[in-house]
């Protein structure tokens, strides 16, 4: 995560997001920068409009909480259905057990 933060910091400061800059920020923060991860980050951000990506992420994050209550309702309904099925299975098992015991007498 600190790699992404370093890129965001560079963007906010109006600096180029390059390997040397990202590495410098990470080292200044006390992070032992992994050269491969720095290269991957810089490569992934090449040609990306960071401002547009930030706005897109903000819209997605705002929409996610609105979907959460619906997902919670669905999860609760699924749990209730499972409990009902388990109760039905228990009832059948008790009836079968009683029928088997009746055959003994």
Coordinates of C-alpha atoms in Angstrom, one line a residue:
X1 CA 0.0 0.0 0.0
X2 CA 2.9 2.3 0.7
X3 CA 3.9 2.1 -2.9
X4 CA 0.6 3.4 -4.1
X5 CA 0.7 6.1 -1.4
X6 CA 4.1 7.2 -2.7
X7 CA 2.7 7.5 -6.2
X8 CA -0.3 9.5 -4.9
X9 CA 2.0 11.8 -3.0
X10 CA 4.1 12.4 -6.1
X11 CA 1.0 13.1 -8.1
X12 CA -0.3 15.6 -5.4
X13 CA 3.0 17.4 -5.5
X14 CA 2.9 17.7 -9.2
X15 CA 6.1 15.5 -9.6
X16 CA 6.7 12.8 -12.1
X17 CA 6.0 9.3 -10.9
X18 CA 9.2 7.5 -11.8
X19 CA 11.3 4.7 -10.1
X20 CA 13.8 7.1 -8.5
X21 CA 11.1 9.3 -7.0
X22 CA 9.0 6.4 -5.6
X23 CA 12.1 4.8 -4.2
X24 CA 13.2 8.1 -2.5
X25 CA 9.8 8.6 -0.9
X26 CA 9.7 5.0 0.4
X27 CA 13.2 5.2 1.8
X28 CA 12.5 8.5 3.4
X29 CA 9.5 6.8 5.1
X30 CA 11.7 4.0 6.4
X31 CA 10.5 1.4 3.9
X32 CA 13.0 -1.0 2.3
X33 CA 11.9 -0.5 -1.3
X34 CA 11.6 -3.6 -3.4
X35 CA 12.9 -2.7 -6.8
X36 CA 10.6 -5.1 -8.7
X37 CA 7.5 -3.7 -7.0
X38 CA 8.6 -0.1 -7.7
X39 CA 9.1 -1.0 -11.4
X40 CA 5.8 -2.7 -11.5
X41 CA 4.0 0.3 -10.0
X42 CA 5.7 2.8 -12.4
X43 CA 4.9 0.5 -15.3
X44 CA 1.3 0.1 -14.3
X45 CA 0.8 3.8 -14.0
X46 CA 2.4 4.6 -17.3
X47 CA -0.2 6.4 -19.4
X48 CA -2.8 6.4 -16.6
X49 CA -4.5 9.6 -15.8
X50 CA -4.1 9.5 -12.0
X51 CA -6.7 12.2 -11.3
X52 CA -9.3 10.3 -13.3
X53 CA -8.5 7.1 -11.5
X54 CA -8.9 8.8 -8.2
X55 CA -12.3 10.2 -9.2
X56 CA -13.4 6.8 -10.5
X57 CA -12.3 5.1 -7.2
X58 CA -14.3 7.7 -5.2
X59 CA -17.4 7.0 -7.2
X60 CA -17.0 3.3 -6.8
X61 CA -16.4 3.6 -3.0
X62 CA -19.5 5.8 -2.6
X63 CA -21.6 3.2 -4.4
X64 CA -20.3 0.2 -2.4
X65 CA -22.0 1.1 0.9
X66 CA -25.3 1.5 -0.8
X67 CA -25.1 -2.0 -2.1
X68 CA -24.0 -3.4 1.3
X69 CA -27.5 -3.4 3.0
X70 CA -29.0 -5.4 0.1
X71 CA -26.2 -7.9 0.4
X72 CA -26.7 -8.2 4.1
X73 CA -30.5 -8.8 3.6
X74 CA -29.7 -11.5 1.1
X75 CA -27.3 -13.1 3.5
X76 CA -29.8 -13.1 6.3
X77 CA -32.5 -14.6 4.1
X78 CA -30.1 -17.4 3.0
X79 CA -29.2 -18.1 6.6
X80 CA -32.9 -18.3 7.6
X81 CA -33.5 -20.8 4.7
X82 CA -30.6 -22.9 5.8
X83 CA -32.0 -23.0 9.4
X84 CA -35.4 -24.0 8.1
X85 CA -33.9 -26.8 6.1
X86 CA -31.9 -28.1 9.0
X87 CA -35.1 -28.1 11.2
X88 CA -37.0 -30.1 8.6
X89 CA -34.2 -32.6 8.4
X90 CA -34.2 -32.9 12.2
X91 CA -37.9 -33.5 12.2
X92 CA -37.7 -36.2 9.5
X93 CA -34.8 -37.9 11.4
X94 CA -36.9 -38.0 14.6
X95 CA -39.9 -39.5 12.8
X96 CA -37.7 -42.1 11.2
X97 CA -36.1 -42.9 14.6
X98 CA -39.5 -43.3 16.2
X99 CA -40.8 -45.6 13.5
X100 CA -37.7 -47.8 13.8
X101 CA -38.2 -48.1 17.6
X102 CA -41.9 -49.0 17.1
X103 CA -40.8 -52.0 15.1
X104 CA -39.0 -53.4 18.2
X105 CA -42.2 -53.9 20.1

